[in-house]
mmCIF file of C-alpha atoms in Angstrom:
data_model
loop_
_atom_site.group_PDB
_atom_site.id
_atom_site.type_symbol
_atom_site.label_atom_id
_atom_site.label_comp_id
_atom_site.label_asym_id
_atom_site.label_seq_id
_atom_site.Cartn_x
_atom_site.Cartn_y
_atom_site.Cartn_z
ATOM 1 C CA MET A 1 74.341 61.667 63.116
ATOM 2 C CA THR A 2 73.699 61.168 59.750
ATOM 3 C CA THR A 3 72.481 57.838 57.904
ATOM 4 C CA GLN A 4 72.108 57.877 53.720
ATOM 5 C CA PHE A 5 69.942 55.457 52.250
ATOM 6 C CA ALA A 6 70.132 54.588 48.190
ATOM 7 C CA VAL A 7 66.709 54.307 46.043
ATOM 8 C CA SER A 8 65.625 54.397 42.851
ATOM 9 C CA SER A 9 63.156 57.042 41.367
ATOM 10 C CA ALA A 10 62.272 57.491 37.716
ATOM 11 C CA GLY A 11 65.264 55.300 36.663
ATOM 12 C CA ARG A 12 68.073 56.974 38.556
ATOM 13 C CA SER A 13 69.528 56.749 41.884
ATOM 14 C CA LYS A 14 68.830 58.970 44.489
ATOM 15 C CA TRP A 15 70.438 59.650 47.671
ATOM 16 C CA ILE A 16 68.084 60.094 50.766
ATOM 17 C CA SER A 17 69.768 61.552 53.864
ATOM 18 C CA ILE A 18 68.076 61.056 57.188
ATOM 19 C CA LEU A 19 69.366 63.117 59.888
ATOM 20 C CA GLY A 20 69.793 61.844 63.298
ATOM 21 C CA VAL A 21 67.998 63.042 66.581
ATOM 22 C CA VAL A 22 69.911 65.597 68.617
ATOM 23 C CA VAL A 23 69.109 65.197 71.945
ATOM 24 C CA SER A 24 68.101 68.615 73.757
ATOM 25 C CA THR A 25 65.757 69.877 76.266
ATOM 26 C CA ALA A 26 65.091 72.974 74.020
ATOM 27 C CA ALA A 27 63.360 70.871 71.119
ATOM 28 C CA VAL A 28 60.218 71.563 70.632
ATOM 29 C CA PHE A 29 59.518 69.410 67.278
ATOM 30 C CA GLY A 30 61.330 66.299 66.507
ATOM 31 C CA PRO A 31 64.187 66.759 63.818
ATOM 32 C CA ILE A 32 63.245 63.227 61.797
ATOM 33 C CA ARG A 33 64.130 64.780 58.364
ATOM 34 C CA VAL A 34 64.057 62.895 55.056
ATOM 35 C CA ILE A 35 64.001 63.867 51.655
ATOM 36 C CA LEU A 36 61.412 62.564 49.488
ATOM 37 C CA SER A 37 62.581 61.994 45.832
ATOM 38 C CA GLN A 38 59.468 63.265 44.436
ATOM 39 C CA SER A 39 59.194 66.135 41.677
ATOM 40 C CA PRO A 40 59.803 68.569 43.276
ATOM 41 C CA GLU A 41 61.834 67.100 46.436
ATOM 42 C CA TYR A 42 60.783 67.796 49.875
ATOM 43 C CA ILE A 43 62.548 67.503 53.057
ATOM 44 C CA VAL A 44 60.266 66.028 55.513
ATOM 45 C CA THR A 45 60.519 67.002 59.206
ATOM 46 C CA GLU A 46 58.329 65.536 62.243
ATOM 47 C CA LEU A 47 56.274 68.380 63.995
ATOM 48 C CA THR A 48 55.109 66.064 66.869
ATOM 49 C CA GLY A 49 58.425 65.492 68.481
ATOM 50 C CA GLY A 50 56.842 62.475 70.432
ATOM 51 C CA ASP A 51 53.911 64.908 72.165
ATOM 52 C CA ALA A 52 50.551 63.702 70.843
ATOM 53 C CA THR A 53 49.164 67.098 72.453
ATOM 54 C CA GLN A 54 50.943 68.802 69.871
ATOM 55 C CA VAL A 55 48.763 69.409 66.692
ATOM 56 C CA PRO A 56 49.880 71.745 64.018
ATOM 57 C CA THR A 57 46.800 72.538 61.933
ATOM 58 C CA LYS A 58 47.798 75.845 59.413
ATOM 59 C CA LEU A 59 50.630 78.035 58.626
ATOM 60 C CA ASN A 60 51.064 81.527 56.616
ATOM 61 C CA ASN A 61 53.572 82.051 53.708
ATOM 62 C CA LEU A 62 56.476 82.753 56.144
ATOM 63 C CA GLY A 63 56.190 79.208 57.460
ATOM 64 C CA ASP A 64 54.697 80.150 60.986
ATOM 65 C CA ILE A 65 52.625 77.437 62.237
ATOM 66 C CA VAL A 66 49.663 77.476 64.417
ATOM 67 C CA GLY A 67 47.595 74.671 66.306
ATOM 68 C CA ARG A 68 47.202 73.465 69.679
ATOM 69 C CA LYS A 69 49.345 72.151 72.632
ATOM 70 C CA ALA A 70 48.823 71.203 76.161
ATOM 71 C CA GLY A 71 50.443 72.775 79.001
ATOM 72 C CA GLY A 72 52.278 71.349 81.878
ATOM 73 C CA GLY A 73 50.608 68.148 83.991
ATOM 74 C CA ASP A 74 47.035 67.346 82.949
ATOM 75 C CA ALA A 75 46.111 70.733 81.577
ATOM 76 C CA ALA A 76 43.875 70.891 78.286
ATOM 77 C CA PRO A 77 45.254 72.035 75.211
ATOM 78 C CA ARG A 78 46.019 75.369 74.272
ATOM 79 C CA ALA A 79 46.077 77.530 71.083
ATOM 80 C CA THR A 80 49.587 77.715 70.116
ATOM 81 C CA LEU A 81 52.019 79.455 67.721
ATOM 82 C CA TRP A 82 55.245 78.096 66.792
ATOM 83 C CA GLY A 83 57.335 80.954 64.821
ATOM 84 C CA ARG A 84 60.155 80.079 62.641
ATOM 85 C CA SER A 85 62.371 79.072 65.370
ATOM 86 C CA ARG A 86 60.064 76.487 66.396
ATOM 87 C CA SER A 87 59.668 77.390 69.997
ATOM 88 C CA ALA A 88 55.913 77.104 71.530
ATOM 89 C CA LYS A 89 53.990 79.897 72.502
ATOM 90 C CA HIS A 90 50.688 79.448 74.137
ATOM 91 C CA LEU A 91 47.936 81.928 73.460
ATOM 92 C CA GLY A 92 45.811 81.655 76.248
ATOM 93 C CA VAL A 93 42.222 80.831 76.801
ATOM 94 C CA PHE A 94 39.278 83.209 77.532
ATOM 95 C CA PRO A 95 38.333 83.711 81.553
ATOM 96 C CA GLY A 96 36.706 80.914 82.940
ATOM 97 C CA GLY A 97 37.846 78.473 80.415
ATOM 98 C CA ASP A 98 40.625 75.395 79.975
ATOM 99 C CA TYR A 99 41.027 74.939 76.534
ATOM 100 C CA SER A 100 41.491 76.717 72.933
ATOM 101 C CA SER A 101 42.673 76.137 69.610
ATOM 102 C CA ALA A 102 44.141 78.009 66.609
ATOM 103 C CA THR A 103 42.423 77.421 63.260
ATOM 104 C CA GLY A 104 44.181 80.170 61.520
ATOM 105 C CA ILE A 105 47.092 82.606 60.757
ATOM 106 C CA ASN A 106 47.895 85.541 58.592
ATOM 107 C CA ASP A 107 51.415 86.826 57.378
ATOM 108 C CA ALA A 108 51.276 89.604 60.187
ATOM 109 C CA GLY A 109 50.855 86.830 62.703
ATOM 110 C CA GLU A 110 47.733 87.436 63.476
ATOM 111 C CA ILE A 111 45.819 84.395 64.869
ATOM 112 C CA VAL A 112 41.940 83.157 64.934
ATOM 113 C CA GLY A 113 40.853 79.899 66.734
ATOM 114 C CA VAL A 114 38.385 79.003 69.253
ATOM 115 C CA SER A 115 38.446 78.914 73.388
ATOM 116 C CA ASN A 116 35.486 77.946 75.660
ATOM 117 C CA THR A 117 34.763 79.946 78.879
ATOM 118 C CA GLY A 118 33.134 77.043 81.117
ATOM 119 C CA THR A 119 30.011 77.991 79.545
ATOM 120 C CA ALA A 120 30.509 78.324 75.885
ATOM 121 C CA ILE A 121 32.653 78.109 73.335
ATOM 122 C CA LEU A 122 33.740 81.269 71.519
ATOM 123 C CA PRO A 123 35.749 82.459 69.032
ATOM 124 C CA PHE A 124 39.047 84.352 69.195
ATOM 125 C CA VAL A 125 41.581 86.642 67.293
ATOM 126 C CA TRP A 126 44.952 86.975 68.867
ATOM 127 C CA THR A 127 47.342 89.613 68.061
ATOM 128 C CA LYS A 128 51.066 90.185 69.472
ATOM 129 C CA LYS A 129 49.766 93.841 70.974
ATOM 130 C CA GLY A 130 46.341 92.798 72.034
ATOM 131 C CA GLY A 131 46.519 89.097 73.281
ATOM 132 C CA LEU A 132 43.222 86.994 72.946
ATOM 133 C CA GLY A 133 40.040 88.873 72.383
ATOM 134 C CA ARG A 134 36.702 87.938 71.576
ATOM 135 C CA VAL A 135 35.128 88.079 68.034
ATOM 136 C CA PRO A 136 31.374 88.873 68.579
ATOM 137 C CA LEU A 137 28.833 86.590 67.270
ATOM 138 C CA LEU A 138 25.240 87.324 65.628
ATOM 139 C CA ALA A 139 22.673 88.342 67.255
ATOM 140 C CA GLY A 140 20.653 85.706 69.303
ATOM 141 C CA ASP A 141 23.635 83.085 69.063
ATOM 142 C CA SER A 142 25.758 81.630 72.004
ATOM 143 C CA CYS A 143 28.408 79.898 70.528
ATOM 144 C CA GLY A 144 31.084 80.032 67.729
ATOM 145 C CA GLN A 145 34.166 79.254 66.001
ATOM 146 C CA ALA A 146 36.628 81.518 63.830
ATOM 147 C CA ILE A 147 38.021 79.842 60.763
ATOM 148 C CA ALA A 148 40.340 82.151 58.997
ATOM 149 C CA ILE A 149 41.792 85.418 58.842
ATOM 150 C CA ASN A 150 43.242 87.434 55.648
ATOM 151 C CA LYS A 151 45.804 89.710 55.262
ATOM 152 C CA ASN A 152 43.311 92.790 55.995
ATOM 153 C CA GLY A 153 42.525 91.272 59.373
ATOM 154 C CA HIS A 154 39.085 90.369 58.535
ATOM 155 C CA VAL A 155 37.788 87.277 60.224
ATOM 156 C CA VAL A 156 35.068 84.520 58.773
ATOM 157 C CA CYS A 157 33.712 82.516 61.667
ATOM 158 C CA TYR A 158 30.242 80.612 61.981
ATOM 159 C CA SER A 159 28.101 81.050 65.192
ATOM 160 C CA SER A 160 25.139 78.578 66.116
ATOM 161 C CA GLY A 161 22.115 78.979 68.413
ATOM 162 C CA PRO A 162 18.608 78.709 68.080
ATOM 163 C CA ASN A 163 18.846 79.668 64.338
ATOM 164 C CA GLY A 164 21.410 77.273 63.636
ATOM 165 C CA SER A 165 24.897 77.357 62.203
ATOM 166 C CA ARG A 166 25.546 80.771 60.210
ATOM 167 C CA VAL A 167 28.475 81.821 58.254
ATOM 168 C CA PHE A 168 29.613 85.838 59.197
ATOM 169 C CA LEU A 169 32.546 87.908 58.392
ATOM 170 C CA TRP A 170 33.586 90.131 61.026
ATOM 171 C CA THR A 171 36.030 93.110 60.703
ATOM 172 C CA ARG A 172 37.431 95.036 63.597
ATOM 173 C CA LYS A 173 35.310 98.474 61.935
ATOM 174 C CA THR A 174 31.937 96.703 61.300
ATOM 175 C CA ASP A 175 29.443 94.668 62.919
ATOM 176 C CA PRO A 176 29.232 90.554 62.055
ATOM 177 C CA GLN A 177 28.012 90.074 58.806
ATOM 178 C CA ASN A 178 25.764 87.346 58.064
ATOM 179 C CA LEU A 179 26.347 85.575 54.759
ATOM 180 C CA GLY A 180 23.223 83.701 54.921
ATOM 181 C CA PRO A 181 22.621 80.082 53.140
ATOM 182 C CA LEU A 182 21.522 79.014 49.552
ATOM 183 C CA PRO A 183 18.005 79.121 49.146
ATOM 184 C CA GLY A 184 15.898 76.307 50.869
ATOM 185 C CA GLY A 185 18.674 76.208 53.167
ATOM 186 C CA ASP A 186 18.673 76.309 57.074
ATOM 187 C CA TYR A 187 22.496 76.269 57.941
ATOM 188 C CA SER A 188 25.657 77.077 56.321
ATOM 189 C CA ARG A 189 29.641 76.730 57.592
ATOM 190 C CA ALA A 190 32.740 78.554 56.312
ATOM 191 C CA ARG A 191 35.873 76.532 55.737
ATOM 192 C CA ASP A 192 38.285 79.318 54.040
ATOM 193 C CA LEU A 193 38.942 82.938 53.167
ATOM 194 C CA ASN A 194 40.998 84.787 50.590
ATOM 195 C CA ASP A 195 42.224 88.524 50.641
ATOM 196 C CA SER A 196 39.489 89.643 48.618
ATOM 197 C CA ASP A 197 36.900 88.420 51.176
ATOM 198 C CA GLU A 198 35.675 85.608 49.355
ATOM 199 C CA VAL A 199 34.283 82.579 51.400
ATOM 200 C CA ALA A 200 34.790 79.026 50.856
ATOM 201 C CA GLY A 201 32.350 76.662 52.459
ATOM 202 C CA VAL A 202 29.317 74.431 52.542
ATOM 203 C CA SER A 203 25.435 74.973 52.704
ATOM 204 C CA GLY A 204 22.484 73.580 52.612
ATOM 205 C CA SER A 205 19.716 73.891 50.296
ATOM 206 C CA SER A 206 16.787 72.748 48.725
ATOM 207 C CA HIS A 207 18.638 70.401 46.462
ATOM 208 C CA GLY A 208 20.791 69.244 49.573
ATOM 209 C CA GLU A 209 24.105 70.244 50.739
ATOM 210 C CA ARG A 210 26.516 72.259 48.539
ATOM 211 C CA ALA A 211 29.706 73.530 48.446
ATOM 212 C CA VAL A 212 29.553 77.191 47.901
ATOM 213 C CA LEU A 213 31.440 80.243 47.151
ATOM 214 C CA TRP A 214 30.261 83.781 49.218
ATOM 215 C CA THR A 215 31.292 86.677 46.880
ATOM 216 C CA ASN A 216 32.538 89.922 48.425
ATOM 217 C CA SER A 217 29.562 91.570 47.035
ATOM 218 C CA GLY A 218 27.080 89.741 49.395
ATOM 219 C CA THR A 219 25.894 86.853 46.960
ATOM 220 C CA VAL A 220 26.007 83.028 47.653
ATOM 221 C CA ARG A 221 26.978 81.110 44.814
ATOM 222 C CA ASP A 222 26.151 77.424 44.504
ATOM 223 C CA LEU A 223 29.194 75.433 42.888
ATOM 224 C CA GLY A 224 27.467 72.427 42.100
ATOM 225 C CA THR A 225 28.722 69.058 42.078
ATOM 226 C CA LEU A 226 30.667 66.623 39.914
ATOM 227 C CA PRO A 227 28.154 64.648 37.470
ATOM 228 C CA GLY A 228 26.128 61.553 39.013
ATOM 229 C CA ASP A 229 26.733 63.171 42.710
ATOM 230 C CA SER A 230 24.311 64.572 45.146
ATOM 231 C CA SER A 231 26.131 66.735 47.507
ATOM 232 C CA SER A 232 29.466 68.430 48.026
ATOM 233 C CA GLU A 233 31.607 70.842 50.273
ATOM 234 C CA ALA A 234 34.174 73.043 49.449
ATOM 235 C CA MET A 235 37.485 73.196 51.933
ATOM 236 C CA ALA A 236 39.449 76.210 50.808
ATOM 237 C CA ILE A 237 40.522 79.099 48.471
ATOM 238 C CA ASN A 238 43.360 80.841 47.199
ATOM 239 C CA SER A 239 43.610 84.708 46.062
ATOM 240 C CA ALA A 240 42.537 83.989 42.470
ATOM 241 C CA GLY A 241 39.143 82.751 43.788
ATOM 242 C CA ASP A 242 39.929 78.970 42.657
ATOM 243 C CA VAL A 243 38.117 76.706 45.333
ATOM 244 C CA VAL A 244 38.807 73.082 46.228
ATOM 245 C CA GLY A 245 36.533 70.685 47.976
ATOM 246 C CA TYR A 246 35.146 67.289 47.381
ATOM 247 C CA SER A 247 32.045 66.378 45.693
ATOM 248 C CA LYS A 248 29.996 62.963 47.200
ATOM 249 C CA GLY A 249 27.690 60.468 45.668
ATOM 250 C CA PRO A 250 27.122 56.539 44.888
ATOM 251 C CA SER A 251 30.652 56.227 44.358
ATOM 252 C CA GLY A 252 32.125 57.969 47.270
ATOM 253 C CA MET A 253 34.136 60.964 47.503
ATOM 254 C CA ARG A 254 35.917 62.910 44.670
ATOM 255 C CA ALA A 255 38.727 65.681 44.880
ATOM 256 C CA PHE A 256 37.467 68.835 42.812
ATOM 257 C CA ILE A 257 38.553 72.232 41.973
ATOM 258 C CA TRP A 258 36.137 75.279 40.896
ATOM 259 C CA THR A 259 37.617 77.971 38.888
ATOM 260 C CA LYS A 260 35.555 80.961 37.678
ATOM 261 C CA GLY A 261 36.282 80.046 34.288
ATOM 262 C CA GLY A 262 36.096 76.593 34.199
ATOM 263 C CA GLY A 263 33.606 75.343 36.860
ATOM 264 C CA MET A 264 34.233 72.077 38.910
ATOM 265 C CA GLU A 265 36.888 69.627 37.786
ATOM 266 C CA GLU A 266 37.605 66.348 39.271
ATOM 267 C CA LEU A 267 41.301 66.062 40.295
ATOM 268 C CA GLY A 268 41.418 62.263 40.169
ATOM 269 C CA ILE A 269 42.217 59.285 42.719
ATOM 270 C CA LEU A 270 45.223 57.633 43.304
ATOM 271 C CA PRO A 271 45.796 54.209 41.773
ATOM 272 C CA GLY A 272 43.945 51.856 43.564
ATOM 273 C CA GLY A 273 41.597 54.022 45.594
ATOM 274 C CA THR A 274 38.485 54.724 45.779
ATOM 275 C CA SER A 275 37.561 58.002 46.988
ATOM 276 C CA SER A 276 39.574 61.544 47.460
ATOM 277 C CA ARG A 277 39.100 64.795 49.397
ATOM 278 C CA ALA A 278 40.930 68.056 48.051
ATOM 279 C CA LEU A 279 42.062 69.815 51.527
ATOM 280 C CA ALA A 280 44.044 73.080 50.954
ATOM 281 C CA ILE A 281 45.173 75.208 47.628
ATOM 282 C CA ASN A 282 47.607 78.136 47.344
ATOM 283 C CA ASP A 283 48.082 80.660 45.123
ATOM 284 C CA SER A 284 49.994 78.914 42.689
ATOM 285 C CA GLY A 285 47.191 76.390 41.918
ATOM 286 C CA ALA A 286 48.994 73.462 43.698
ATOM 287 C CA VAL A 287 46.149 71.250 45.934
ATOM 288 C CA VAL A 288 46.948 69.020 48.911
ATOM 289 C CA GLY A 289 44.429 66.703 50.040
ATOM 290 C CA THR A 290 44.052 62.799 50.745
ATOM 291 C CA SER A 291 42.790 59.612 49.120
ATOM 292 C CA THR A 292 42.622 56.221 49.473
ATOM 293 C CA THR A 293 44.958 53.875 47.708
ATOM 294 C CA GLY A 294 44.001 49.968 48.264
ATOM 295 C CA ALA A 295 43.143 49.700 51.742
ATOM 296 C CA GLU A 296 44.925 52.961 52.965
ATOM 297 C CA ASP A 297 44.306 56.824 53.179
ATOM 298 C CA HIS A 298 47.613 58.555 51.181
ATOM 299 C CA ALA A 299 48.495 62.355 51.199
ATOM 300 C CA PHE A 300 48.643 63.887 47.583
ATOM 301 C CA VAL A 301 49.339 66.947 45.893
ATOM 302 C CA TRP A 302 47.912 68.137 42.693
ATOM 303 C CA GLN A 303 49.432 70.456 39.921
ATOM 304 C CA LYS A 304 47.690 70.935 36.439
ATOM 305 C CA GLN A 305 51.334 70.068 34.652
ATOM 306 C CA THR A 306 51.387 66.454 36.923
ATOM 307 C CA GLY A 307 48.096 65.581 38.152
ATOM 308 C CA ILE A 308 47.350 63.919 41.343
ATOM 309 C CA VAL A 309 50.605 62.565 42.970
ATOM 310 C CA ASP A 310 51.098 60.349 46.227
ATOM 311 C CA LEU A 311 53.355 61.991 48.470
ATOM 312 C CA ASN A 312 54.604 59.007 49.972
ATOM 313 C CA ASP A 313 57.388 57.278 48.326
ATOM 314 C CA GLU A 314 60.855 55.372 48.851
ATOM 315 C CA GLY A 315 62.326 58.205 51.087
ATOM 316 C CA SER A 316 59.076 57.931 53.322
ATOM 317 C CA ALA A 317 59.052 54.132 53.546
ATOM 318 C CA ALA A 318 62.552 54.055 54.555
ATOM 319 C CA LEU A 319 61.744 55.608 57.706
ATOM 320 C CA GLY A 320 58.607 53.812 58.227
ATOM 321 C CA ILE A 321 56.418 57.048 57.571
ATOM 322 C CA MET A 322 52.864 56.518 55.704
ATOM 323 C CA LEU A 323 51.798 60.239 55.510
ATOM 324 C CA VAL A 324 48.214 59.983 55.111
ATOM 325 C CA GLU A 325 46.404 63.624 55.134
ATOM 326 C CA ALA A 326 47.777 66.595 53.974
ATOM 327 C CA HIS A 327 46.031 69.723 55.013
ATOM 328 C CA ALA A 328 47.645 72.982 54.237
ATOM 329 C CA ILE A 329 49.934 74.368 51.782
ATOM 330 C CA ASN A 330 51.631 78.124 51.499
ATOM 331 C CA ARG A 331 52.958 80.143 48.656
ATOM 332 C CA LYS A 332 56.354 78.390 48.999
ATOM 333 C CA GLY A 333 54.849 75.105 48.920
ATOM 334 C CA GLU A 334 55.535 73.976 52.370
ATOM 335 C CA ILE A 335 52.890 71.482 53.380
ATOM 336 C CA LEU A 336 51.526 70.461 56.689
ATOM 337 C CA ALA A 337 50.562 66.606 56.628
ATOM 338 C CA MET A 338 49.334 64.288 59.222
ATOM 339 C CA GLY A 339 50.944 60.551 59.085
ATOM 340 C CA LYS A 340 51.798 57.458 61.071
ATOM 341 C CA MET A 341 54.539 55.213 61.688
ATOM 342 C CA ASP A 342 54.074 52.244 58.856
ATOM 343 C CA HIS A 343 56.135 49.241 60.241
ATOM 344 C CA GLY A 344 55.195 47.186 57.069
ATOM 345 C CA ASP A 345 56.291 43.347 57.282
ATOM 346 C CA MET A 346 57.898 44.392 60.563
ATOM 347 C CA ALA A 347 55.103 45.142 62.485
ATOM 348 C CA PRO A 348 54.684 43.228 65.669
ATOM 349 C CA ALA A 349 52.360 40.307 66.050
ATOM 350 C CA HIS A 350 50.879 41.896 68.898
ATOM 351 C CA GLN A 351 48.717 44.738 68.442
ATOM 352 C CA PRO A 352 47.993 47.362 70.981
ATOM 353 C CA CYS A 353 44.825 48.345 72.409
ATOM 354 C CA ALA A 354 44.321 51.785 70.880
ATOM 355 C CA PRO A 355 45.817 53.002 67.662
ATOM 356 C CA ALA A 356 48.828 55.254 67.889
ATOM 357 C CA PRO A 357 48.302 59.265 67.865
ATOM 358 C CA PRO A 358 48.737 60.791 64.447
ATOM 359 C CA LEU A 359 52.106 62.481 63.673
ATOM 360 C CA SER A 360 52.637 65.490 62.249
ATOM 361 C CA PHE A 361 54.962 66.506 59.572
ATOM 362 C CA LEU A 362 56.141 69.895 57.554
ATOM 363 C CA LEU A 363 57.333 69.037 53.981
ATOM 364 C CA THR A 364 59.460 71.682 52.748
ATOM 365 C CA PRO A 365 60.238 71.800 49.135
ATOM 366 C CA VAL A 366 64.110 71.428 48.153
ATOM 367 C CA ALA A 367 65.256 74.592 45.943
ATOM 368 C CA ALA A 368 66.647 73.188 42.586
ATOM 369 C CA PRO A 369 70.197 73.127 42.106
#
């Protein structure tokens, strides 16, 4: 079943095509799709499929998605891979554990994340041949989490223990390499890793919390803050070493992009809003994140040519969908976003006791004709 809506965009009529639900016991993701009349246009596919435990978190350049999904019955969530066929594959847990979650995947299909053992939370790397394997921690630590894996199979993690939280880089041929905090800092956390072994994250320092870049030469670089702010956090890095995140101060949070040639620049805030956070960047320099607009959060995409653009439009409104946060984008421009059903004026007067769980969506750019 196909339903079409005519909407106006940039002074011209656009057709929005919504594909109806196809009932199938084999379906993993809900097939709700809508073309957003943005530039570029996107096809939006619901990924949650009515399963609130299904939480996609990252995708690679081929379109494979990882995250977590509960098993049958009352089982806790398990790290999960959804290949391009969108069939779900649980990756397992460590012996004694009942929970795991995937946080990164490279184009070779190698996956990293975290699993418990009953006594600790530990980082893992999963491969098709080797299955679930432990990533060693820094000496003296007892817990940790793997954050990202690059094309070389190198993994960035952070571990914690008596010395606090510390970022480290691990390869299969070397011991964990402690990347260290900024001078005066006593903790650090990794957020992303590129193919050159450059790491983006956050560190304590004598000047407060700072967005940092750990270079492949072993140094840690304070990326600073936007003017007037007191702290910052880096969330992602691309192959060119461009870093995105957000800076915090008296006026709230502001998304930034940092480049080696230009330093830190503000990305802006959606109209009517007061804050923004950049959460991911691809190799083309496209940035995604979330920004307030009025009383709500809206997902955005930023590009140098267009500036910050709301990912919500007439197409999403026609379906009653509100995209609130975009947190991953790959080389093809595919975006993972969280959202909710937005009934607007049709919302029932009776409000539920608890908010509905967030929905997940995949935004796929429509090829130009």
